[in-house]
Coordinates of C-alpha atoms in Angstrom, one line a residue:
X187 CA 0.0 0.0 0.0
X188 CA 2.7 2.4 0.5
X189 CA 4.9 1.6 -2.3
X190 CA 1.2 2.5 -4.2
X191 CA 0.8 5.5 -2.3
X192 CA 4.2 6.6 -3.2
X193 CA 4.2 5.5 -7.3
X194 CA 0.8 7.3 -7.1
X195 CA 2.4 10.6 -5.4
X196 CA 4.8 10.3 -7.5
X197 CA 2.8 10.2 -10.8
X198 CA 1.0 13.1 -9.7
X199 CA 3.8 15.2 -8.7
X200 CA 4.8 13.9 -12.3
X201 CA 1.7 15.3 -14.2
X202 CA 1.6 18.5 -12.1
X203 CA 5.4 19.0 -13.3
X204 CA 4.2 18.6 -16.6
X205 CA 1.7 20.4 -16.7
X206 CA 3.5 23.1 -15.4
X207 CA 6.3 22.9 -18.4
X208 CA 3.2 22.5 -20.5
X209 CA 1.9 25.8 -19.3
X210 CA 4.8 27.5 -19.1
X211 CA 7.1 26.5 -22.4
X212 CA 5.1 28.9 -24.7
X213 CA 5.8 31.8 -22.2
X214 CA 9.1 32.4 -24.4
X215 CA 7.2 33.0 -27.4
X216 CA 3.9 34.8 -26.1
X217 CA 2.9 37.3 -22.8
X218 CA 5.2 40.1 -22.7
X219 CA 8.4 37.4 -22.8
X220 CA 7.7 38.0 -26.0
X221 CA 7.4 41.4 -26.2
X222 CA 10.7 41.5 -24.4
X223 CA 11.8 39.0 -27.4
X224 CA 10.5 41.8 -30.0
X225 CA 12.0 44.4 -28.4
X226 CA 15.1 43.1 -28.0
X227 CA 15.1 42.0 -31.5
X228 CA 14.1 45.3 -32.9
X229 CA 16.3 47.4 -30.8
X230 CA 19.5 45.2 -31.7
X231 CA 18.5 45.3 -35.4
X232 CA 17.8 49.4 -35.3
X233 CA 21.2 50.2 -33.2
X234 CA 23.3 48.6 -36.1
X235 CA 21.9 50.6 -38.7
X236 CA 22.5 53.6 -36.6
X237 CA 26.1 52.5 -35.7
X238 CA 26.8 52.1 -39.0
X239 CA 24.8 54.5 -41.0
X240 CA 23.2 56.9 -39.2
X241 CA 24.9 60.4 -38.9
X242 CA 22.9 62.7 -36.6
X243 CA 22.7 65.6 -39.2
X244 CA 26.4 66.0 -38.6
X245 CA 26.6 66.8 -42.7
X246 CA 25.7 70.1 -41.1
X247 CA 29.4 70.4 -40.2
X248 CA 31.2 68.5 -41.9
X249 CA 29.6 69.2 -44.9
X250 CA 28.1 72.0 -44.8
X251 CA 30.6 74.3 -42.6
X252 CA 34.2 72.3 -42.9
X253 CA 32.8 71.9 -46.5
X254 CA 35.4 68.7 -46.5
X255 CA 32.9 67.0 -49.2
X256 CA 34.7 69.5 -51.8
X257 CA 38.4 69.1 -50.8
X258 CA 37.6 65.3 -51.4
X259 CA 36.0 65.9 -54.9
X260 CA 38.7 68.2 -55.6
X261 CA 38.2 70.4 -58.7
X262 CA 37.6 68.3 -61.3
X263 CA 34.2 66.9 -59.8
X264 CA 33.4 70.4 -58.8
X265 CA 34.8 70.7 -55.3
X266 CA 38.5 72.2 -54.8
X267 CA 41.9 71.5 -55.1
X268 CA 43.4 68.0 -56.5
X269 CA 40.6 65.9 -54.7
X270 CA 40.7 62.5 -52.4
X271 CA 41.5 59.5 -55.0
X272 CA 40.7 56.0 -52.7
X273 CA 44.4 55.1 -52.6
X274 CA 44.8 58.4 -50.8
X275 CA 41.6 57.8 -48.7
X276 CA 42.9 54.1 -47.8
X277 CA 46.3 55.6 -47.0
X278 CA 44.9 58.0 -44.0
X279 CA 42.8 55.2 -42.4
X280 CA 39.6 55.0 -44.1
X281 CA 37.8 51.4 -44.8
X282 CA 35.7 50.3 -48.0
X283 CA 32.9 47.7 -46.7
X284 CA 33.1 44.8 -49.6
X285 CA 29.7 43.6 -48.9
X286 CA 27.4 46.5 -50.4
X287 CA 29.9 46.6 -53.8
X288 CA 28.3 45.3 -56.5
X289 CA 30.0 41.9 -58.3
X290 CA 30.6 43.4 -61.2
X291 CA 32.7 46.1 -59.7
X292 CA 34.9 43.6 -57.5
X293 CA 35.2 41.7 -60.4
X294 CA 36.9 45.3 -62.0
X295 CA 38.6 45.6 -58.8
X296 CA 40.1 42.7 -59.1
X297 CA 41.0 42.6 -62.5
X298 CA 42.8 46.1 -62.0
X299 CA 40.6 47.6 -64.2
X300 CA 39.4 50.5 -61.6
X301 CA 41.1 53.8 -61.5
X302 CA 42.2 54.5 -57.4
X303 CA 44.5 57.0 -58.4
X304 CA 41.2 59.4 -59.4
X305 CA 39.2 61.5 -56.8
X306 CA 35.8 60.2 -59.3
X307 CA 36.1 56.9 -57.4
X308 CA 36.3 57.8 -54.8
X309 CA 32.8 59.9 -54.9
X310 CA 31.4 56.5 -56.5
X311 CA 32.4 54.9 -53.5
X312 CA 30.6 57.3 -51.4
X313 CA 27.5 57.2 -53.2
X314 CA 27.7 53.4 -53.0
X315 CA 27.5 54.0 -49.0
X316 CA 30.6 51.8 -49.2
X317 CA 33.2 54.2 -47.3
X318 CA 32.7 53.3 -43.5
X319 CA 31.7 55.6 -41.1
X320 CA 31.3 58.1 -44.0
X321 CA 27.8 58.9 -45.9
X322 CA 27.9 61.4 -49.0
X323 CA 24.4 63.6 -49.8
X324 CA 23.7 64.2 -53.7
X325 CA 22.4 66.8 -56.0
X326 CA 19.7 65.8 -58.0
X327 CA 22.6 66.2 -60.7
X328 CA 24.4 63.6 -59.1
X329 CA 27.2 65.4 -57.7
X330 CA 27.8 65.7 -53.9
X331 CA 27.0 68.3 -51.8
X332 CA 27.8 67.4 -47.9
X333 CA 28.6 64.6 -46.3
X334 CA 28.1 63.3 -42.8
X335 CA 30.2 60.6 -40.5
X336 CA 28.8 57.7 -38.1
X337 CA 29.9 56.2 -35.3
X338 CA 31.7 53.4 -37.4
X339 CA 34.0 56.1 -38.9
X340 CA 36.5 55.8 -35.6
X341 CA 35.2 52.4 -34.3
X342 CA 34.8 49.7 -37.2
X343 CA 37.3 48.6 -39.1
X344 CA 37.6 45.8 -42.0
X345 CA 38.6 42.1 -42.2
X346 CA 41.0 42.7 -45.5
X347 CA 39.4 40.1 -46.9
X348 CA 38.9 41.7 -50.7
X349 CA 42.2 43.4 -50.3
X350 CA 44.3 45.6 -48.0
X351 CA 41.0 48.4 -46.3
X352 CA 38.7 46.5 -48.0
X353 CA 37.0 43.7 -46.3
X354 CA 34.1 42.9 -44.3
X355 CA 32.6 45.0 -41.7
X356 CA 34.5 44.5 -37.9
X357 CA 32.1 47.0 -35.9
X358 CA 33.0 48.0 -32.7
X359 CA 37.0 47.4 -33.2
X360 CA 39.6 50.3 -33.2
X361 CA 41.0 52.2 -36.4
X362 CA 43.9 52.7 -35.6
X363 CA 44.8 53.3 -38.7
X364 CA 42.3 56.0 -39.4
X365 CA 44.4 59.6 -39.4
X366 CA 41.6 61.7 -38.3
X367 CA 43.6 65.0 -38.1
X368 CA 45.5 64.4 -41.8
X369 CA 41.4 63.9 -42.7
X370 CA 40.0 67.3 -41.3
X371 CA 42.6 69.7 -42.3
X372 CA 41.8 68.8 -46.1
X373 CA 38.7 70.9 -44.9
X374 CA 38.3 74.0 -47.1
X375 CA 37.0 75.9 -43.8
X376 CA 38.5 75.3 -40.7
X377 CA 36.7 78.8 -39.4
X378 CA 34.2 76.5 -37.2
X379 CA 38.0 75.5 -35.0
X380 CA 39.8 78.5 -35.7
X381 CA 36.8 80.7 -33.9
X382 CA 35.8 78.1 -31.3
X383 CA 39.9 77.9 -29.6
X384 CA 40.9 81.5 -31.0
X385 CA 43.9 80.5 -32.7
X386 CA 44.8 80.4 -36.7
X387 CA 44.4 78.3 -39.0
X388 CA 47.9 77.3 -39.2
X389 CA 48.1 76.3 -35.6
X390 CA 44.8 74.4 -35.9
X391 CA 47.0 72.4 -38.9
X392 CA 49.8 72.3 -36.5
X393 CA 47.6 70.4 -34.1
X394 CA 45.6 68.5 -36.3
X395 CA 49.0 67.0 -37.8
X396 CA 50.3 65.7 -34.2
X397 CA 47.8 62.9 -33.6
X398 CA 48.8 61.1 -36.3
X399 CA 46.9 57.6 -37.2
X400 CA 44.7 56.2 -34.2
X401 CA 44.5 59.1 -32.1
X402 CA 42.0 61.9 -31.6
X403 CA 41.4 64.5 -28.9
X404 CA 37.6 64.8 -27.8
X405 CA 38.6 67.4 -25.2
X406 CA 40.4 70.0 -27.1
X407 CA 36.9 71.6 -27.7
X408 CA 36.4 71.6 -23.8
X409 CA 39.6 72.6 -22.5
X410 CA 42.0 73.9 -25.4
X411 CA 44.8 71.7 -24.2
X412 CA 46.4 71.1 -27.5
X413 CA 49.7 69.7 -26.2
X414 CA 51.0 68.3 -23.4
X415 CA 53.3 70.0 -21.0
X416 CA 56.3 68.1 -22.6
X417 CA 55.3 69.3 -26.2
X418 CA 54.0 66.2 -27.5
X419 CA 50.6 65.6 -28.8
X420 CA 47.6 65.7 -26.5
X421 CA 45.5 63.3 -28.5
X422 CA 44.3 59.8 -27.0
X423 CA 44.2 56.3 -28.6
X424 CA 41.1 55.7 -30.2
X425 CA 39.5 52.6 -27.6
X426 CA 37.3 49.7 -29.0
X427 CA 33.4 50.0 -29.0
X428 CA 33.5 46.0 -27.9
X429 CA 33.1 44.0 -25.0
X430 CA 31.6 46.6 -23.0
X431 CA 28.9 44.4 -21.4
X432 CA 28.8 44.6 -18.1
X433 CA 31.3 47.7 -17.9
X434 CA 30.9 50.8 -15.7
X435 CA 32.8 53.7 -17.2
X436 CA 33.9 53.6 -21.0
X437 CA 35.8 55.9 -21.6
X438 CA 39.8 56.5 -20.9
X439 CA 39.4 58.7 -17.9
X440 CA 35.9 57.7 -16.8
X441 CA 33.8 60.7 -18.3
X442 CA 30.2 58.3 -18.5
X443 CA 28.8 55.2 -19.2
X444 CA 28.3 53.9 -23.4
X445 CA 25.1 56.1 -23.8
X446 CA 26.6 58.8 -22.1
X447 CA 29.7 58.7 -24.4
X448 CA 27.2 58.3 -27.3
X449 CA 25.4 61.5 -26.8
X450 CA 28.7 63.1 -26.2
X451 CA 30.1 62.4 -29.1
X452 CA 27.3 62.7 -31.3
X453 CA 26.5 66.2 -30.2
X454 CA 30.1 67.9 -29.4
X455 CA 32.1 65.6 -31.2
X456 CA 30.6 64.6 -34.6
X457 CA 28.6 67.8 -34.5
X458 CA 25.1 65.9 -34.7
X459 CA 22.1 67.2 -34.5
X460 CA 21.7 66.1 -30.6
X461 CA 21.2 66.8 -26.5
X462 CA 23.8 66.8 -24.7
X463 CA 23.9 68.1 -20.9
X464 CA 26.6 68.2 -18.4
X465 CA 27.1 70.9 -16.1
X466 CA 30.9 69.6 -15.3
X467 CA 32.0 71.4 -18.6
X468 CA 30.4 74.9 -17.1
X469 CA 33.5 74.9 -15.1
X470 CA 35.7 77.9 -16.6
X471 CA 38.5 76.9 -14.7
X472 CA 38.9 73.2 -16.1
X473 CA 37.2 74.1 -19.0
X474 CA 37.8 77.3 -20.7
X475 CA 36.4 76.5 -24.0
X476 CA 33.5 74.5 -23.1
X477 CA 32.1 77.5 -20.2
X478 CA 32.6 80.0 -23.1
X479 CA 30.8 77.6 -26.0
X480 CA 27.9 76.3 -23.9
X481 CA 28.7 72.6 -25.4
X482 CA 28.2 71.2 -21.8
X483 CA 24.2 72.1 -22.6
X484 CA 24.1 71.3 -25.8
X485 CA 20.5 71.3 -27.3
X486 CA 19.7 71.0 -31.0
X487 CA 16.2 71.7 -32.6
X488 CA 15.4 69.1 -34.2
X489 CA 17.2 66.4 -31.8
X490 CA 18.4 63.7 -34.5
X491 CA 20.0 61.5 -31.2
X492 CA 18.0 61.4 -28.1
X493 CA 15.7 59.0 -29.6
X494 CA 18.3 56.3 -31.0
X495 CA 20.3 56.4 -27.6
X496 CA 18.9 53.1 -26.5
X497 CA 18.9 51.1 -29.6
X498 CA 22.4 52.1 -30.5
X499 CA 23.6 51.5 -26.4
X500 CA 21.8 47.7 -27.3
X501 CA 23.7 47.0 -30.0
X502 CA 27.1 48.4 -28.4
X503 CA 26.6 46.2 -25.6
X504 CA 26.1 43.2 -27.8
X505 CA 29.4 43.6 -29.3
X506 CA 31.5 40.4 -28.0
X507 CA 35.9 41.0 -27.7
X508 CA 36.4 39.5 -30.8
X509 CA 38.4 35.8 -30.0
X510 CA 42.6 35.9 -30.9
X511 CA 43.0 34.1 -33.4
X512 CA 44.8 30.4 -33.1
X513 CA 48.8 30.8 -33.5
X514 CA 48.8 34.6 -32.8
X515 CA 50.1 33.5 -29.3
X516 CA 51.4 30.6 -27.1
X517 CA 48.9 28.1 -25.8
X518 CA 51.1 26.7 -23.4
X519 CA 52.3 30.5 -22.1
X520 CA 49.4 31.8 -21.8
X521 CA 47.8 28.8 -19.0
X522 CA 50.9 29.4 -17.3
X523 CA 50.6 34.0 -17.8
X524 CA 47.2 32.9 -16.3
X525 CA 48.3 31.7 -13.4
X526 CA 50.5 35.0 -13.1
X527 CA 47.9 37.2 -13.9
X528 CA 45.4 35.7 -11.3
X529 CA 48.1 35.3 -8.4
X530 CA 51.8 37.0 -8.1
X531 CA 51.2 39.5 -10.9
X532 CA 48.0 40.7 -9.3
X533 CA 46.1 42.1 -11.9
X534 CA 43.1 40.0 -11.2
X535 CA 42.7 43.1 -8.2
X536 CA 42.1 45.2 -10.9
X537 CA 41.0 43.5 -14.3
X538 CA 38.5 41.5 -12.5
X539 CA 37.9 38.4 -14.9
X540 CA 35.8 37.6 -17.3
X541 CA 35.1 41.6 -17.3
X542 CA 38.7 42.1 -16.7
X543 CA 37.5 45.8 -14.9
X544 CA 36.2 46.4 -11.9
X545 CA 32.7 45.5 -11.5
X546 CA 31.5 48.7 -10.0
X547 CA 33.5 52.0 -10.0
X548 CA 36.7 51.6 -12.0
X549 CA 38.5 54.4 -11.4
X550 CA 41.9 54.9 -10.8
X551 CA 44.2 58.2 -9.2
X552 CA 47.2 58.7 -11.8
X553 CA 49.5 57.7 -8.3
X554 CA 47.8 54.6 -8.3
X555 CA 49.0 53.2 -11.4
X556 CA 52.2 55.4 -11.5
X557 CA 51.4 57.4 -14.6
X558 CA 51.3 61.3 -15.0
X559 CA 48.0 62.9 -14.3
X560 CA 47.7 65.0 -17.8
X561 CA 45.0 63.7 -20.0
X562 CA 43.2 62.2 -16.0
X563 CA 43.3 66.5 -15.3
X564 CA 41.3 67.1 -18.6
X565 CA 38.7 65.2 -17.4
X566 CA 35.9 65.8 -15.2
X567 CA 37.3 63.0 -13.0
X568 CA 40.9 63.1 -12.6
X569 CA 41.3 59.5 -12.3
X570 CA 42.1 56.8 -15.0
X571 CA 39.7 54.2 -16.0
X572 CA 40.9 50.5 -15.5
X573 CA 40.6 49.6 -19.1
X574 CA 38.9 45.8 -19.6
X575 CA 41.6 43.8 -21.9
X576 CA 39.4 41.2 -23.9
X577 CA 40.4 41.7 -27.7
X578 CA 43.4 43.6 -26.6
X579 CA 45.1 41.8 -29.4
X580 CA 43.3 44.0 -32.0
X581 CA 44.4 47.2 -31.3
X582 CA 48.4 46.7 -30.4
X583 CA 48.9 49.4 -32.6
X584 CA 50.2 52.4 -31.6
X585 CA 51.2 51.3 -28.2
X586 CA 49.3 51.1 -25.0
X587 CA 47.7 53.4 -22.4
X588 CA 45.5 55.8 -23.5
X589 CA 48.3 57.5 -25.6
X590 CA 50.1 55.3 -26.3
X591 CA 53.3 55.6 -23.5
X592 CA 53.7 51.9 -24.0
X593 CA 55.1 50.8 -27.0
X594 CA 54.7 47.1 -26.5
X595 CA 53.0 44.8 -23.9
X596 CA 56.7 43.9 -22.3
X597 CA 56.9 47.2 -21.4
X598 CA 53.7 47.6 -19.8
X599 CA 54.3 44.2 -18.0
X600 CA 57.2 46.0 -16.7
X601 CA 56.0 49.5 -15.1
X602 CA 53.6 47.6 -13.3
X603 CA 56.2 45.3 -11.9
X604 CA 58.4 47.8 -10.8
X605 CA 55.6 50.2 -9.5
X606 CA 54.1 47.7 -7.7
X607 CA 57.2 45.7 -6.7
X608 CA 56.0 42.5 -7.8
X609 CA 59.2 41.0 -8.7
X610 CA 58.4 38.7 -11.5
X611 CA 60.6 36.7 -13.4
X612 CA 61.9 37.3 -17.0
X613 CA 59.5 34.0 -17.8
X614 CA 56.6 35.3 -16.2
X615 CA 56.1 38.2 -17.7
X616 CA 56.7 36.4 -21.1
X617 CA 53.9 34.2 -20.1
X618 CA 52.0 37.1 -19.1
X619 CA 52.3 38.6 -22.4
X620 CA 51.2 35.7 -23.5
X621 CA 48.5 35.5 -21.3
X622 CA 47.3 39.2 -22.7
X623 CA 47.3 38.4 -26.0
X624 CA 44.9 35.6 -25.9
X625 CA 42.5 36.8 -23.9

């Protein structure tokens, strides 16, 4: 009788379970699990068109007031000057996305039969929507009369797979081959800078030529500090748009969050139609230029930004650190760097795996990590971000640190062993290397 009572118990507790699941499996795919489904859907599919090809009405300056659209048409095409021929355009940084070129022109491309040495192809290019980050706006003629940039101008890059800064799409990874300065003094009016930091043109030129490929300044327009105090440029590394899940502050020095960076840039930086409000840049003392400007409450009529904030943030956040690839480091190094990194080294403290940040606030004092305070000073939080290191491999270039102080990982391996006397071995911080590569 009991063992019935029990098989009996147990059926029913059975065919309550089940009908339970039963009840509850469609949940994913109706109710407002579903909705949530959509949404997330939608959003994700909405913030990689704006990523990618939405410019905020930033052809307003870039077009419109830099007029840079004619300086890369260059006379010929009814612009100024000799023009912007793609193996010029490729040379400074800039990306051609293979996938939206039709067959017949890689085909051409391939063949050798398409003129890059012309400032004509270029403009085709642009009208194909095929130069990232960069849209072109037509005459009904045909001919181009602004042009606008997108987010994916500083952080996609290419996979090289059609040929050297032609490839697929890699959104959310550095260009650090992009020369952003060498780009915006082709600009036919540099007034909009000139006015704005009360200088000349020639020493906005000077400072636009400093940065050199991968770096940009996005406080010059708040604080005028165009150099540092040992003359050499003030400019930071552009940073990866990647992995950013989960991460606090994402930016070198710990400005916001993603969406705060986003509206940011989009409003003081591209020069987008946009809102952008933060009373920290009211401060005339730290910021001289931004107090006098009014760019800390920034508020355009029509706002082209607010609205794709969240969609855009979505798709940030879903960007994955891109995997390093097998052979571009030791296997066997990098369990051992592992072992490093998590116990002697101590870098686990900081780079808190699998975010490899702090979870929380992850902010450093310049003394901290034994740097200089400069570019920390220019911000409105003196203190240095701790920067997450998943798909470091894909932007080595141009050193490391948020300028670039670093020349290689060794040498970063190094300071920190010396500033915090951790006394590692020659083979350890090879394996740590190691160990950063891969991660």
């Amino acid at each position: 009788m009991k063992l019935r009572t029990t098989i009996i118990t147990a059926a029913g507790a059975a065919g309550l379970f089940g009908a339970v699941m039963a009840f509850a499996a469609p949940a994913s795919k109706t109710g407002f699990d579903a909705e949530i489904a959509r949404s997330a859907q939608a959003m994700l599919d909405e913030g990689r068109k704006i990523f990618r090809y939405e410019t905020f009405g930033s052809e307003a300056f870039w077009g419109d007031a830099l007029q840079l659209h004619k300086a890369i048409a260059g006379e010929k095409n009814g612009g100024v000057g000799p023009g912007v021929s793609p193996k010029t355009a490729l040379s400074v940084g800039l990306k051609v996305d293979a996938d939206v070129l039709p067959d017949s022109l890689k085909k051409q491309l391939a063949a050798g039969k398409v003129n890059l040495d012309v400032p004509a192809t270029t403009i085709a290019l642009l009208k194909l929507n095929a130069v990232v980050g960069v849209t072109a706006l037509a005459n009904p003629d045909g001919s181009v009369k602004s042009m606008g940039i997108q987010c994916a101008f500083c952080h996609s890059t290419v996979d090289n797979s059609f040929a050297p800064g032609i490839g697929k799409r890699l959104d959310g990874w550095a260009n650090r081959d992009l020369n952003v300065g060498a780009i915006v003094s082709l600009a036919p009016n540099l007034k909009p800078f000139t006015d704005l930091l009360g200088v000349d043109v020639e020493t906005v030129k000077k400072v636009l030529a400093s940065w050199g490929p991968g770096r940009y300044d996005a406080e010059l327009d708040k604080d005028g500090k165009a150099f540092r105090p040992d003359g050499k440029q003030a400019g930071t590394l552009i940073p990866p748009a990647f992995g950013l899940a989960g991460v606090n502050l994402a930016t070198w020095t710990g400005f916001g969050s993603v969406t705060y960076w986003n509206a940011y840039v989009a409003g003081t930086q591209m020069h987008g139609a946009a809102t952008f409000v933060d009373a920290r840049f009211n401060n005339k003392d730290q910021f001289p230029v931004s107090a006098k400007s009014g760019s800390g409450n920034t508020r355009s009529t029509p706002d082209r930004t607010t609205a794709k904030l969240a969609a855009l943030h979505l798709y940030q956040l879903s960007i994955p650190a891109p995997k390093a690839p097998a052979g571009s480091y030791d296997k066997a190094a990098f369990e051992r760097g592992k072992t490093v990194f998590n116990g002697q080294g101590t870098c686990a403290t900081c780079h808190v795996p699998p975010l490899f940040t702090e979870p929380g606030h992850n902010l450093h004092a310049p003394s901290e990590i034994g740097i200089d305070s400069f570019q920390a000073d220019r911000s409105p939080t003196h203190m240095y971000r701790t920067a997450p290191l998943a798909g470091l491999w894909t932007h080595q270039k141009g050193g490391f640190f948020h300028y670039g102080r670093f020349a290689s990982l060794l040498e970063v391996v190094n300071h920190y062993d010396g500033h915090f006397k951790l006394n590692l071995s020659d083979a350890n911080k090879k394996d740590l290397v190691e160990y950063l590569k891969g991660i």
